[in-house]
């Protein structure tokens, strides 16, 4: 945990945190060692100048715990401090937000859960609302399957409603008491009074009590539940309303998030140029990297640029994403985006590097897919013989039999054969090109669109159109 926190510090944060520690003290020395070292035994030897042993492990663990607490307090001191000052859960809440912005989602979840549990134990309902909002955002960004994520987010939504109902009930019961107090005064003054019974339910008619912030969230809810182009106009209305609102503690974050949503709606409805105008406004916004929407906005911008075939610009945005959020480098979705970009830019060495980075256990379909990417790598390097050999070996492999890939493998073989005959008999080359186009047309006209959605097919299609 401590290693992850230290590695996520920016250069400026690391410098300021280091300066906050007493030079020459153990915490200062331990931080200096842990910047570049993860091996526990080496850390122990450098810190205590003696050999590590399991019996002495408690010394290092204690020192690391002290340093971790100092780092957590440093993060708290340099945060917005949204919650009641002095509450024990405020520290864990602020560190959770910091971890989320630095893409350390597992740690963010642990800290947020701890903050939530402490605030719940203390019945701090107003703070729980803020904590639960961040809890939802962290859960949203957790790398998990859609079914699992939907269940977690539903739980957080149920909690939000429970907290709101609890707060509202407290305030309504208080208003009942205030009314009863007035009745008691009237009774004591021998004035006409009511001996009323207070209801156990209360209905709010939203339009009668709607603040500008409530109206804003109402518009966002309406936009998100609208699946056609009308959502764009609704989001524009929400943005205009937000702009005129007095400042509140997360207004800047909300402005970035809702504009990011607008850009995505433009993109989803084919208005890619307009989407890029909004993304361009956001991408270098000074507060973007402090926003929970930072990764999503940059990812979605790159996706839109790929749709526009602006591959060089997409590469720039992906490099920016790596620089700002280095923890996301191994994210599978971002790796796929990079593969797409490098394929169409012909950046063969970058393509090879990212394919090679995809290690660990893979299902057979992914192995075939990656080998096809290597075929494209060889083609981009003009190594036609190596590409052909890879295809022949792939065709003979057991996982290919019974898979959807044989037509695509055949298309690649014909493409290579046509390229190999470029300097030979022109009629033979035309024949191979004709066979290649026929196979591509068969894939394009097939009922099952699995192959058409794959990048290797799209690369062949792009190459075919470019000739």
Tab-separated table of C-alpha atoms in Angstrom:
chain	number	residue	atom	x	y	z
A	1	UNK	CA	0.000	0.000	0.000
A	2	UNK	CA	2.726	2.506	0.985
A	3	UNK	CA	4.693	1.733	-2.182
A	4	UNK	CA	1.629	2.507	-4.316
A	5	UNK	CA	1.044	5.827	-2.550
A	6	UNK	CA	4.669	6.910	-2.941
A	7	UNK	CA	4.816	5.935	-6.616
A	8	UNK	CA	1.646	7.914	-7.338
A	9	UNK	CA	3.075	11.168	-5.948
A	10	UNK	CA	3.833	13.757	-8.606
A	11	UNK	CA	7.340	15.239	-8.646
A	12	UNK	CA	6.056	18.377	-6.948
A	13	UNK	CA	4.099	16.416	-4.319
A	14	UNK	CA	7.105	14.197	-3.617
A	15	UNK	CA	9.361	17.229	-3.186
A	16	UNK	CA	6.911	18.985	-0.852
A	17	UNK	CA	6.250	15.835	1.176
A	18	UNK	CA	9.975	15.184	1.517
A	19	UNK	CA	10.491	18.776	2.701
A	20	UNK	CA	7.776	18.283	5.334
A	21	UNK	CA	9.794	15.492	6.967
A	22	UNK	CA	12.702	16.132	9.351
A	23	UNK	CA	15.936	15.608	7.451
A	24	UNK	CA	17.982	12.723	8.837
A	25	UNK	CA	15.038	11.144	10.676
A	26	UNK	CA	13.906	7.614	9.859
A	27	UNK	CA	10.775	8.659	7.977
A	28	UNK	CA	12.839	10.966	5.745
A	29	UNK	CA	15.395	8.219	5.072
A	30	UNK	CA	12.725	5.573	4.479
A	31	UNK	CA	10.969	7.751	1.899
A	32	UNK	CA	14.272	8.286	0.079
A	33	UNK	CA	14.856	4.526	-0.048
A	34	UNK	CA	11.307	3.558	-1.032
A	35	UNK	CA	11.248	5.963	-3.991
A	36	UNK	CA	13.347	3.475	-5.922
A	37	UNK	CA	13.294	0.236	-3.920
A	38	UNK	CA	10.530	-2.310	-3.278
A	39	UNK	CA	12.454	-5.274	-1.856
A	40	UNK	CA	11.767	-5.459	1.881
A	41	UNK	CA	15.139	-6.941	2.806
A	42	UNK	CA	17.064	-4.308	0.846
A	43	UNK	CA	14.952	-1.521	2.374
A	44	UNK	CA	15.637	-2.876	5.863
A	45	UNK	CA	19.399	-3.092	5.289
A	46	UNK	CA	19.616	0.443	3.880
A	47	UNK	CA	17.482	1.894	6.681
A	48	UNK	CA	18.965	0.083	9.695
A	49	UNK	CA	22.425	-0.756	8.269
A	50	UNK	CA	22.082	-4.384	9.267
A	51	UNK	CA	20.842	-7.611	7.732
A	52	UNK	CA	17.096	-8.299	7.655
A	53	UNK	CA	15.603	-11.128	9.706
A	54	UNK	CA	11.959	-12.108	10.253
A	55	UNK	CA	12.302	-11.353	13.982
A	56	UNK	CA	13.127	-7.720	13.152
A	57	UNK	CA	10.319	-7.321	10.603
A	58	UNK	CA	8.164	-5.467	13.129
A	59	UNK	CA	10.704	-2.612	13.173
A	60	UNK	CA	10.283	-1.986	9.459
A	61	UNK	CA	6.516	-2.462	9.549
A	62	UNK	CA	6.210	0.081	12.366
A	63	UNK	CA	8.356	2.630	10.517
A	64	UNK	CA	6.391	2.110	7.308
A	65	UNK	CA	3.138	2.585	9.223
A	66	UNK	CA	4.447	5.891	10.620
A	67	UNK	CA	5.501	7.076	7.165
A	68	UNK	CA	2.152	6.040	5.672
A	69	UNK	CA	0.269	8.027	8.301
A	70	UNK	CA	2.450	11.089	7.635
A	71	UNK	CA	1.778	10.764	3.904
A	72	UNK	CA	-1.977	10.439	4.497
A	73	UNK	CA	-1.905	13.579	6.655
A	74	UNK	CA	0.079	15.398	3.945
A	75	UNK	CA	-2.613	14.488	1.396
A	76	UNK	CA	-5.322	15.692	3.808
A	77	UNK	CA	-3.545	19.018	4.420
A	78	UNK	CA	-3.279	19.650	0.673
A	79	UNK	CA	-6.875	18.682	-0.148
A	80	UNK	CA	-10.125	20.625	-0.398
A	81	UNK	CA	-11.289	19.152	2.955
A	82	UNK	CA	-14.981	18.896	2.069
A	83	UNK	CA	-16.078	17.219	5.321
A	84	UNK	CA	-16.341	18.388	8.938
A	85	UNK	CA	-12.798	19.274	10.079
A	86	UNK	CA	-11.336	17.053	12.750
A	87	UNK	CA	-13.471	13.991	11.979
A	88	UNK	CA	-11.377	10.809	11.806
A	89	UNK	CA	-13.087	9.686	8.604
A	90	UNK	CA	-12.166	12.934	6.773
A	91	UNK	CA	-8.572	11.747	6.325
A	92	UNK	CA	-9.612	8.470	4.679
A	93	UNK	CA	-12.119	10.304	2.456
A	94	UNK	CA	-9.518	12.758	1.143
A	95	UNK	CA	-6.940	10.012	0.565
A	96	UNK	CA	-9.620	7.996	-1.273
A	97	UNK	CA	-10.273	10.966	-3.607
A	98	UNK	CA	-6.529	11.438	-4.144
A	99	UNK	CA	-6.069	7.724	-4.947
A	100	UNK	CA	-8.998	7.860	-7.382
A	101	UNK	CA	-7.480	10.816	-9.238
A	102	UNK	CA	-4.201	8.904	-9.426
A	103	UNK	CA	-5.926	5.769	-10.776
A	104	UNK	CA	-5.150	3.612	-7.711
A	105	UNK	CA	-8.684	2.286	-7.604
A	106	UNK	CA	-8.185	-0.664	-5.237
A	107	UNK	CA	-6.673	1.603	-2.596
A	108	UNK	CA	-9.259	4.309	-3.273
A	109	UNK	CA	-12.002	1.772	-2.584
A	110	UNK	CA	-10.387	0.609	0.681
A	111	UNK	CA	-9.974	4.145	1.979
A	112	UNK	CA	-13.481	5.166	0.931
A	113	UNK	CA	-15.050	2.089	2.503
A	114	UNK	CA	-13.215	2.854	5.767
A	115	UNK	CA	-14.359	6.484	5.673
A	116	UNK	CA	-17.941	5.449	4.953
A	117	UNK	CA	-18.023	2.877	7.779
A	118	UNK	CA	-16.615	5.364	10.323
A	119	UNK	CA	-19.065	8.118	9.307
A	120	UNK	CA	-21.942	5.619	9.400
A	121	UNK	CA	-20.946	4.454	12.912
A	122	UNK	CA	-21.004	8.108	14.018
A	123	UNK	CA	-24.338	8.767	12.239
A	124	UNK	CA	-22.871	11.736	10.344
A	125	UNK	CA	-25.501	11.655	7.626
A	126	UNK	CA	-24.588	14.896	5.820
A	127	UNK	CA	-20.960	13.801	5.451
A	128	UNK	CA	-22.099	10.327	4.429
A	129	UNK	CA	-23.813	11.855	1.390
A	130	UNK	CA	-20.514	13.320	0.174
A	131	UNK	CA	-18.575	10.167	0.969
A	132	UNK	CA	-21.125	8.003	-0.829
A	133	UNK	CA	-20.948	10.236	-3.919
A	134	UNK	CA	-17.185	9.598	-4.146
A	135	UNK	CA	-17.752	5.918	-3.283
A	136	UNK	CA	-20.050	5.717	-6.342
A	137	UNK	CA	-17.461	7.402	-8.608
A	138	UNK	CA	-14.695	5.058	-7.461
A	139	UNK	CA	-16.936	2.029	-7.974
A	140	UNK	CA	-17.826	3.354	-11.441
A	141	UNK	CA	-14.152	3.494	-12.418
A	142	UNK	CA	-13.188	0.135	-10.903
A	143	UNK	CA	-12.047	-2.363	-13.565
A	144	UNK	CA	-14.896	-4.891	-13.322
A	145	UNK	CA	-17.470	-6.612	-15.518
A	146	UNK	CA	-20.658	-4.707	-16.320
A	147	UNK	CA	-22.899	-7.087	-14.348
A	148	UNK	CA	-20.717	-6.857	-11.252
A	149	UNK	CA	-20.344	-3.097	-11.601
A	150	UNK	CA	-24.091	-2.576	-12.047
A	151	UNK	CA	-24.755	-4.451	-8.820
A	152	UNK	CA	-22.192	-2.397	-6.876
A	153	UNK	CA	-23.484	0.902	-8.270
A	154	UNK	CA	-27.066	-0.104	-7.465
A	155	UNK	CA	-26.003	-0.705	-3.861
A	156	UNK	CA	-24.404	2.741	-3.660
A	157	UNK	CA	-27.590	4.286	-5.123
A	158	UNK	CA	-29.716	2.498	-2.510
A	159	UNK	CA	-27.422	3.860	0.195
A	160	UNK	CA	-27.752	7.389	-1.196
A	161	UNK	CA	-31.530	7.163	-1.026
A	162	UNK	CA	-31.381	5.736	2.503
A	163	UNK	CA	-29.102	8.573	3.689
A	164	UNK	CA	-31.321	11.221	2.062
A	165	UNK	CA	-34.423	9.685	3.669
A	166	UNK	CA	-32.702	9.560	7.065
A	167	UNK	CA	-31.619	13.197	6.815
A	168	UNK	CA	-35.056	14.280	5.636
A	169	UNK	CA	-36.712	12.332	8.456
A	170	UNK	CA	-34.463	13.983	11.050
A	171	UNK	CA	-35.310	17.442	9.710
A	172	UNK	CA	-39.052	16.698	9.400
A	173	UNK	CA	-39.171	15.353	12.964
A	174	UNK	CA	-37.390	18.523	14.069
A	175	UNK	CA	-39.991	20.638	12.252
A	176	UNK	CA	-42.712	18.611	14.041
A	177	UNK	CA	-41.072	19.469	17.349
A	178	UNK	CA	-40.899	23.158	16.427
A	179	UNK	CA	-44.616	23.143	15.564
A	180	UNK	CA	-45.396	21.333	18.810
A	181	UNK	CA	-43.325	23.883	20.749
A	182	UNK	CA	-45.414	26.703	19.297
A	183	UNK	CA	-48.587	24.830	20.280
A	184	UNK	CA	-47.219	24.434	23.830
A	185	UNK	CA	-46.524	28.187	24.096
A	186	UNK	CA	-50.036	28.929	22.914
A	187	UNK	CA	-51.444	26.484	25.451
A	188	UNK	CA	-49.444	28.130	28.264
A	189	UNK	CA	-50.697	31.537	27.140
A	190	UNK	CA	-54.250	30.184	27.127
A	191	UNK	CA	-54.442	30.856	23.393
A	192	UNK	CA	-56.182	28.754	20.783
A	193	UNK	CA	-53.918	25.858	19.852
A	194	UNK	CA	-53.898	22.528	18.059
A	195	UNK	CA	-53.292	19.166	19.618
A	196	UNK	CA	-52.139	17.778	16.331
A	197	UNK	CA	-50.968	14.355	15.238
A	198	UNK	CA	-47.869	14.320	13.110
A	199	UNK	CA	-47.784	12.140	9.985
A	200	UNK	CA	-45.296	9.296	9.528
A	201	UNK	CA	-44.861	10.048	5.832
A	202	UNK	CA	-44.049	13.150	3.833
A	203	UNK	CA	-44.271	13.808	0.105
A	204	UNK	CA	-42.154	16.435	-1.619
A	205	UNK	CA	-43.453	18.027	-4.785
A	206	UNK	CA	-40.098	18.800	-6.416
A	207	UNK	CA	-41.095	21.805	-8.577
A	208	UNK	CA	-42.278	23.704	-5.478
A	209	UNK	CA	-38.930	23.342	-3.703
A	210	UNK	CA	-36.427	23.024	-6.533
A	211	UNK	CA	-33.130	24.875	-6.132
A	212	UNK	CA	-30.975	25.615	-9.184
A	213	UNK	CA	-28.699	22.704	-8.231
A	214	UNK	CA	-31.683	20.357	-7.923
A	215	UNK	CA	-32.950	21.533	-11.330
A	216	UNK	CA	-29.486	20.933	-12.787
A	217	UNK	CA	-29.384	17.340	-11.557
A	218	UNK	CA	-32.943	16.880	-12.808
A	219	UNK	CA	-31.804	17.891	-16.294
A	220	UNK	CA	-28.796	15.567	-16.123
A	221	UNK	CA	-31.023	12.673	-15.095
A	222	UNK	CA	-33.377	13.462	-17.986
A	223	UNK	CA	-30.464	13.639	-20.450
A	224	UNK	CA	-28.956	10.345	-19.310
A	225	UNK	CA	-32.314	8.579	-19.601
A	226	UNK	CA	-32.894	10.011	-23.109
A	227	UNK	CA	-31.373	7.705	-25.716
A	228	UNK	CA	-31.732	9.906	-28.782
A	229	UNK	CA	-30.345	13.232	-29.995
A	230	UNK	CA	-32.593	15.238	-27.651
A	231	UNK	CA	-30.098	14.471	-24.888
A	232	UNK	CA	-27.686	16.993	-26.478
A	233	UNK	CA	-30.098	19.937	-26.041
A	234	UNK	CA	-30.951	18.841	-22.490
A	235	UNK	CA	-27.251	18.733	-21.546
A	236	UNK	CA	-26.706	22.177	-23.081
A	237	UNK	CA	-29.559	23.482	-20.904
A	238	UNK	CA	-27.965	21.858	-17.840
A	239	UNK	CA	-24.572	23.449	-18.649
A	240	UNK	CA	-26.156	26.900	-19.000
A	241	UNK	CA	-27.874	26.461	-15.631
A	242	UNK	CA	-24.655	25.287	-13.967
A	243	UNK	CA	-22.706	28.266	-15.324
A	244	UNK	CA	-25.026	30.788	-13.604
A	245	UNK	CA	-25.025	28.988	-10.240
A	246	UNK	CA	-23.098	30.346	-7.229
A	247	UNK	CA	-19.905	28.446	-6.490
A	248	UNK	CA	-20.202	25.183	-4.557
A	249	UNK	CA	-17.452	22.785	-3.509
A	250	UNK	CA	-17.495	20.536	-6.599
A	251	UNK	CA	-18.789	22.975	-9.232
A	252	UNK	CA	-15.559	22.937	-11.296
A	253	UNK	CA	-15.510	19.133	-11.271
A	254	UNK	CA	-19.161	19.032	-12.297
A	255	UNK	CA	-18.548	21.488	-15.165
A	256	UNK	CA	-15.819	19.241	-16.594
A	257	UNK	CA	-17.934	16.088	-16.159
A	258	UNK	CA	-21.106	17.458	-17.805
A	259	UNK	CA	-19.167	18.892	-20.765
A	260	UNK	CA	-17.482	15.504	-21.142
A	261	UNK	CA	-20.953	13.933	-21.236
A	262	UNK	CA	-22.011	16.443	-23.914
A	263	UNK	CA	-18.976	15.580	-26.040
A	264	UNK	CA	-19.827	11.891	-25.764
A	265	UNK	CA	-23.439	12.531	-26.821
A	266	UNK	CA	-22.194	14.405	-29.897
A	267	UNK	CA	-19.885	11.495	-30.711
A	268	UNK	CA	-22.580	8.854	-30.089
A	269	UNK	CA	-24.884	10.604	-32.578
A	270	UNK	CA	-22.256	10.976	-35.291
A	271	UNK	CA	-21.433	14.657	-34.678
A	272	UNK	CA	-17.734	13.884	-34.240
A	273	UNK	CA	-16.429	17.326	-35.200
A	274	UNK	CA	-18.614	19.000	-32.581
A	275	UNK	CA	-17.519	16.396	-30.056
A	276	UNK	CA	-13.885	17.282	-30.766
A	277	UNK	CA	-14.596	20.980	-30.232
A	278	UNK	CA	-15.789	20.203	-26.691
A	279	UNK	CA	-12.974	17.726	-26.043
A	280	UNK	CA	-10.438	20.330	-27.238
A	281	UNK	CA	-11.832	22.768	-24.677
A	282	UNK	CA	-11.463	20.185	-21.900
A	283	UNK	CA	-8.216	18.411	-22.737
A	284	UNK	CA	-5.895	21.170	-21.515
A	285	UNK	CA	-8.210	22.571	-18.843
A	286	UNK	CA	-6.037	23.271	-15.766
A	287	UNK	CA	-8.356	21.290	-13.484
A	288	UNK	CA	-8.893	18.290	-15.762
A	289	UNK	CA	-6.367	16.023	-14.037
A	290	UNK	CA	-7.978	16.847	-10.666
A	291	UNK	CA	-11.315	15.662	-12.018
A	292	UNK	CA	-12.754	12.192	-11.575
A	293	UNK	CA	-13.691	12.412	-15.264
A	294	UNK	CA	-10.109	12.971	-16.446
A	295	UNK	CA	-9.358	9.440	-17.673
A	296	UNK	CA	-12.790	8.966	-19.263
A	297	UNK	CA	-12.629	12.275	-21.140
A	298	UNK	CA	-9.178	11.584	-22.583
A	299	UNK	CA	-10.134	8.002	-23.464
A	300	UNK	CA	-13.360	9.110	-25.165
A	301	UNK	CA	-11.543	11.883	-27.046
A	302	UNK	CA	-9.074	9.342	-28.458
A	303	UNK	CA	-12.005	7.064	-29.405
A	304	UNK	CA	-13.695	9.919	-31.303
A	305	UNK	CA	-10.449	10.810	-33.104
A	306	UNK	CA	-10.114	7.186	-34.240
A	307	UNK	CA	-13.640	7.357	-35.672
A	308	UNK	CA	-12.514	10.439	-37.621
A	309	UNK	CA	-9.350	8.558	-38.717
A	310	UNK	CA	-7.232	11.254	-37.068
A	311	UNK	CA	-4.720	8.653	-35.922
A	312	UNK	CA	-1.793	10.988	-35.218
A	313	UNK	CA	-3.925	13.216	-32.978
A	314	UNK	CA	-5.295	10.102	-31.231
A	315	UNK	CA	-1.719	9.006	-30.531
A	316	UNK	CA	-0.982	12.413	-28.967
A	317	UNK	CA	-3.984	12.122	-26.642
A	318	UNK	CA	-3.063	8.550	-25.620
A	319	UNK	CA	0.496	9.669	-24.847
A	320	UNK	CA	-0.945	12.511	-22.780
A	321	UNK	CA	-3.122	9.991	-20.930
A	322	UNK	CA	-0.037	7.859	-20.171
A	323	UNK	CA	1.830	10.889	-18.870
A	324	UNK	CA	-1.014	12.087	-16.667
A	325	UNK	CA	-2.221	8.697	-15.442
A	326	UNK	CA	0.732	6.259	-15.629
A	327	UNK	CA	-1.178	3.625	-13.664
A	328	UNK	CA	-3.495	3.183	-16.671
A	329	UNK	CA	-0.717	2.076	-19.045
A	330	UNK	CA	-1.666	-1.610	-18.626
A	331	UNK	CA	-5.409	-0.992	-18.859
A	332	UNK	CA	-6.746	-3.418	-21.509
A	333	UNK	CA	-9.123	-0.901	-23.130
A	334	UNK	CA	-6.372	1.698	-23.488
A	335	UNK	CA	-3.988	-0.946	-24.865
A	336	UNK	CA	-6.599	-1.830	-27.487
A	337	UNK	CA	-6.889	1.855	-28.406
A	338	UNK	CA	-3.121	2.060	-28.842
A	339	UNK	CA	-3.072	-1.074	-30.997
A	340	UNK	CA	-5.738	0.484	-33.230
A	341	UNK	CA	-3.766	3.715	-33.498
A	342	UNK	CA	-0.409	2.061	-34.229
A	343	UNK	CA	-2.001	-0.279	-36.778
A	344	UNK	CA	-3.342	2.542	-38.897
A	345	UNK	CA	-0.313	4.790	-38.429
A	346	UNK	CA	2.006	1.972	-39.485
A	347	UNK	CA	3.985	2.396	-36.236
A	348	UNK	CA	5.258	-1.191	-36.362
A	349	UNK	CA	7.764	-1.020	-33.469
A	350	UNK	CA	5.233	0.554	-31.113
A	351	UNK	CA	2.719	-2.070	-32.239
A	352	UNK	CA	5.130	-4.903	-31.471
A	353	UNK	CA	5.944	-3.457	-28.056
A	354	UNK	CA	2.325	-3.201	-26.953
A	355	UNK	CA	1.408	-6.669	-28.290
A	356	UNK	CA	4.371	-8.150	-26.405
A	357	UNK	CA	3.218	-6.352	-23.247
A	358	UNK	CA	-0.017	-8.364	-23.206
A	359	UNK	CA	1.249	-11.203	-21.083
A	360	UNK	CA	-0.368	-13.610	-18.663
A	361	UNK	CA	-3.024	-16.263	-19.272
A	362	UNK	CA	-5.096	-15.682	-22.410
A	363	UNK	CA	-8.073	-17.454	-23.862
A	364	UNK	CA	-7.445	-19.168	-27.245
A	365	UNK	CA	-9.345	-16.511	-29.224
A	366	UNK	CA	-7.128	-13.751	-27.808
A	367	UNK	CA	-3.989	-15.731	-28.685
A	368	UNK	CA	-5.161	-16.048	-32.306
A	369	UNK	CA	-6.031	-12.352	-32.366
A	370	UNK	CA	-2.567	-11.374	-31.086
A	371	UNK	CA	-0.859	-13.590	-33.662
A	372	UNK	CA	-2.830	-11.814	-36.400
A	373	UNK	CA	-1.548	-8.527	-34.990
A	374	UNK	CA	1.990	-9.878	-35.339
A	375	UNK	CA	1.187	-10.760	-38.961
A	376	UNK	CA	0.311	-7.094	-39.508
A	377	UNK	CA	3.558	-6.107	-37.759
A	378	UNK	CA	5.553	-8.243	-40.236
A	379	UNK	CA	3.589	-6.776	-43.144
A	380	UNK	CA	4.343	-3.245	-42.009
A	381	UNK	CA	8.020	-4.200	-41.857
A	382	UNK	CA	7.755	-5.616	-45.425
A	383	UNK	CA	8.661	-9.078	-44.078
A	384	UNK	CA	6.161	-10.886	-46.288
A	385	UNK	CA	7.783	-14.312	-45.868
A	386	UNK	CA	7.667	-14.061	-42.048
A	387	UNK	CA	4.039	-12.949	-42.202
A	388	UNK	CA	3.181	-15.884	-44.497
A	389	UNK	CA	4.983	-18.356	-42.252
A	390	UNK	CA	3.112	-17.040	-39.201
A	391	UNK	CA	-0.198	-17.501	-41.030
A	392	UNK	CA	0.616	-21.050	-42.145
A	393	UNK	CA	1.531	-22.015	-38.565
A	394	UNK	CA	-1.556	-20.272	-37.251
A	395	UNK	CA	-3.788	-22.091	-39.742
A	396	UNK	CA	-2.462	-25.444	-38.507
A	397	UNK	CA	-2.908	-24.623	-34.813
A	398	UNK	CA	-5.607	-26.461	-32.910
A	399	UNK	CA	-7.485	-23.394	-31.496
A	400	UNK	CA	-8.159	-22.079	-35.045
A	401	UNK	CA	-10.196	-25.139	-35.961
A	402	UNK	CA	-13.802	-24.504	-35.008
A	403	UNK	CA	-13.150	-20.772	-34.407
A	404	UNK	CA	-14.476	-17.821	-36.454
A	405	UNK	CA	-10.996	-16.957	-37.752
A	406	UNK	CA	-10.368	-19.169	-40.869
A	407	UNK	CA	-11.981	-16.706	-43.357
A	408	UNK	CA	-9.869	-13.864	-41.968
A	409	UNK	CA	-6.703	-15.984	-42.093
A	410	UNK	CA	-7.536	-16.848	-45.701
A	411	UNK	CA	-7.959	-13.147	-46.525
A	412	UNK	CA	-4.520	-12.393	-45.081
A	413	UNK	CA	-2.961	-15.256	-47.051
A	414	UNK	CA	-4.428	-13.999	-50.317
A	415	UNK	CA	-3.342	-10.451	-49.532
A	416	UNK	CA	0.242	-11.656	-48.974
A	417	UNK	CA	0.214	-13.843	-52.089
A	418	UNK	CA	-0.910	-10.820	-54.139
A	419	UNK	CA	1.892	-8.730	-52.640
A	420	UNK	CA	4.484	-11.468	-53.272
A	421	UNK	CA	3.452	-11.632	-56.943
A	422	UNK	CA	3.789	-7.855	-57.356
A	423	UNK	CA	7.027	-8.164	-59.359
A	424	UNK	CA	5.945	-11.297	-61.259
A	425	UNK	CA	3.098	-12.201	-63.563
A	426	UNK	CA	0.508	-9.373	-63.523
A	427	UNK	CA	-2.361	-11.712	-64.378
A	428	UNK	CA	-1.460	-13.950	-61.408
A	429	UNK	CA	-1.442	-10.915	-59.130
A	430	UNK	CA	-4.815	-9.761	-60.443
A	431	UNK	CA	-6.187	-13.226	-59.819
A	432	UNK	CA	-4.997	-13.188	-56.187
A	433	UNK	CA	-6.359	-9.669	-55.692
A	434	UNK	CA	-9.707	-10.767	-57.085
A	435	UNK	CA	-9.796	-13.788	-54.737
A	436	UNK	CA	-8.803	-11.505	-51.812
A	437	UNK	CA	-11.660	-9.089	-52.597
A	438	UNK	CA	-14.106	-11.989	-52.869
A	439	UNK	CA	-13.158	-13.309	-49.411
A	440	UNK	CA	-13.407	-9.777	-47.963
A	441	UNK	CA	-16.863	-9.382	-49.563
A	442	UNK	CA	-17.943	-12.720	-48.059
A	443	UNK	CA	-16.895	-11.512	-44.601
A	444	UNK	CA	-18.646	-8.178	-45.181
A	445	UNK	CA	-21.878	-9.929	-46.195
A	446	UNK	CA	-21.879	-12.631	-43.493
A	447	UNK	CA	-24.769	-12.655	-41.010
A	448	UNK	CA	-22.352	-12.907	-38.067
A	449	UNK	CA	-20.497	-9.589	-37.753
A	450	UNK	CA	-17.787	-10.831	-35.340
A	451	UNK	CA	-14.973	-10.711	-37.914
A	452	UNK	CA	-16.076	-7.310	-39.249
A	453	UNK	CA	-15.645	-5.788	-35.793
A	454	UNK	CA	-12.052	-7.001	-35.428
A	455	UNK	CA	-9.125	-4.671	-35.998
A	456	UNK	CA	-7.231	-7.083	-38.314
A	457	UNK	CA	-10.232	-7.091	-40.686
A	458	UNK	CA	-10.527	-3.306	-40.491
A	459	UNK	CA	-6.809	-2.993	-41.236
A	460	UNK	CA	-7.182	-5.164	-44.357
A	461	UNK	CA	-10.211	-3.101	-45.384
A	462	UNK	CA	-8.289	0.148	-44.821
A	463	UNK	CA	-5.329	-1.178	-46.829
A	464	UNK	CA	-7.656	-2.317	-49.608
A	465	UNK	CA	-9.286	1.121	-49.825
A	466	UNK	CA	-5.890	2.859	-49.798
A	467	UNK	CA	-4.624	0.943	-52.844
